[in-house]
Amino acid sequence: MPFRLLVADDSSMQRKVIKRRISEAFADREVEFLDARDGREALACAREESPDLVLLDLTMPEMDGFEALRQIRAARPDVPVVVVSADVQPLARERVREAGAVAFLEKPLDGAALAEVLRDHGIG
Amino acid sequence: MIDFSEDDYDVLREIANVAMGRAAADLAELLGVFVELTVPRLEVVSGDDLLVRLQDTAEKFDEVSAIRQSFTSAVDGEVITLFNQAVVSTVADLLGYEGRLDPAKEREVLLDVSNILVGACLNGMGGLMNTEMRFGAPSLLCEWMDVRRFLAKMFAPERLDWEYTLVIKIAFALEEREFKSDLLVFLSERSVGVVGASIESYLDNL
């Protein structure tokens, strides 16, 4: 069974970077990537596609990552959400923890930190 | 006119996004409140179209104070920070200033906040593009002037000495406060060409 990973970021470049990092770190693991370009798409995808984990940006159009996180956690409390954001305010970090994110990773993304978080949450 | 591909804009938006995040963190640390962020907007604009492209800024503000600062490095240009009137009272309240601020103190508040936003944003962008920014002295362009009048005065095509610019618009707002500020970064024509190489350098480092 592939590991189904939802990557929600309005930047297609950022989604590509994340996928490349994960494919390099877990070359022996089959990973199926699901894409979302904003919070609404992320929420719809989390509801309909049953991902194993969500990587979620915060600053996105339509619905921001804070709201998407709250709604994804309400709809799919079994799915871990990792926030990947350039919003490095301590309050942002605190709020996503309170809303149920399992980890917060800063942009620009550190590939080793991403791999470690994914390992802790079932990809390995 | 040089323009960028959608992928290039995507990379530039991400660079601006990271820089904006750092500026927000600095402002949040100073004021002790949460800074709300939206996706930065970028586009290469000709001098003739600039006023139209700043329409969203015109609609967002009533009266503004504006601070201008130039910067040089591998890329150069100018940044204009716009503030709504609530910025002064909000900052004074959050920093615990007593009583009404005199005009000199008001200016100092605006310059301080502009300095934080501009410094963090442009140093952040410079860092991601492997170039160190040098800044000119900030100057106050206007105090509580109607935003449409200000924009028309500043960006009338006949007053511009360039044909096109890369405009980066970054908006900051404070949660549950009236504070609004827009950072408008204008990169020079020369810089627009340099930015393409910086995009490749940024991608190589990812």
PDB file of N, CA and C in Angstrom, chain B residues 109 138 160:
ATOM      1  N   VAL B 109       7.319  56.730  15.642  1.00  0.00           N
ATOM      2  CA  VAL B 109       6.639  55.426  15.666  1.00  0.00           C
ATOM      3  C   VAL B 109       6.557  54.853  14.249  1.00  0.00           C
ATOM      4  N   PRO B 138      15.593  56.434   5.549  1.00  0.00           N
ATOM      5  CA  PRO B 138      14.158  56.525   5.278  1.00  0.00           C
ATOM      6  C   PRO B 138      13.678  57.980   5.289  1.00  0.00           C
ATOM      7  N   LEU B 160       7.513  59.305 -13.508  1.00  0.00           N
ATOM      8  CA  LEU B 160       8.363  58.125 -13.320  1.00  0.00           C
ATOM      9  C   LEU B 160       9.538  58.172 -14.282  1.00  0.00           C
TER      10      LEU B 160
END
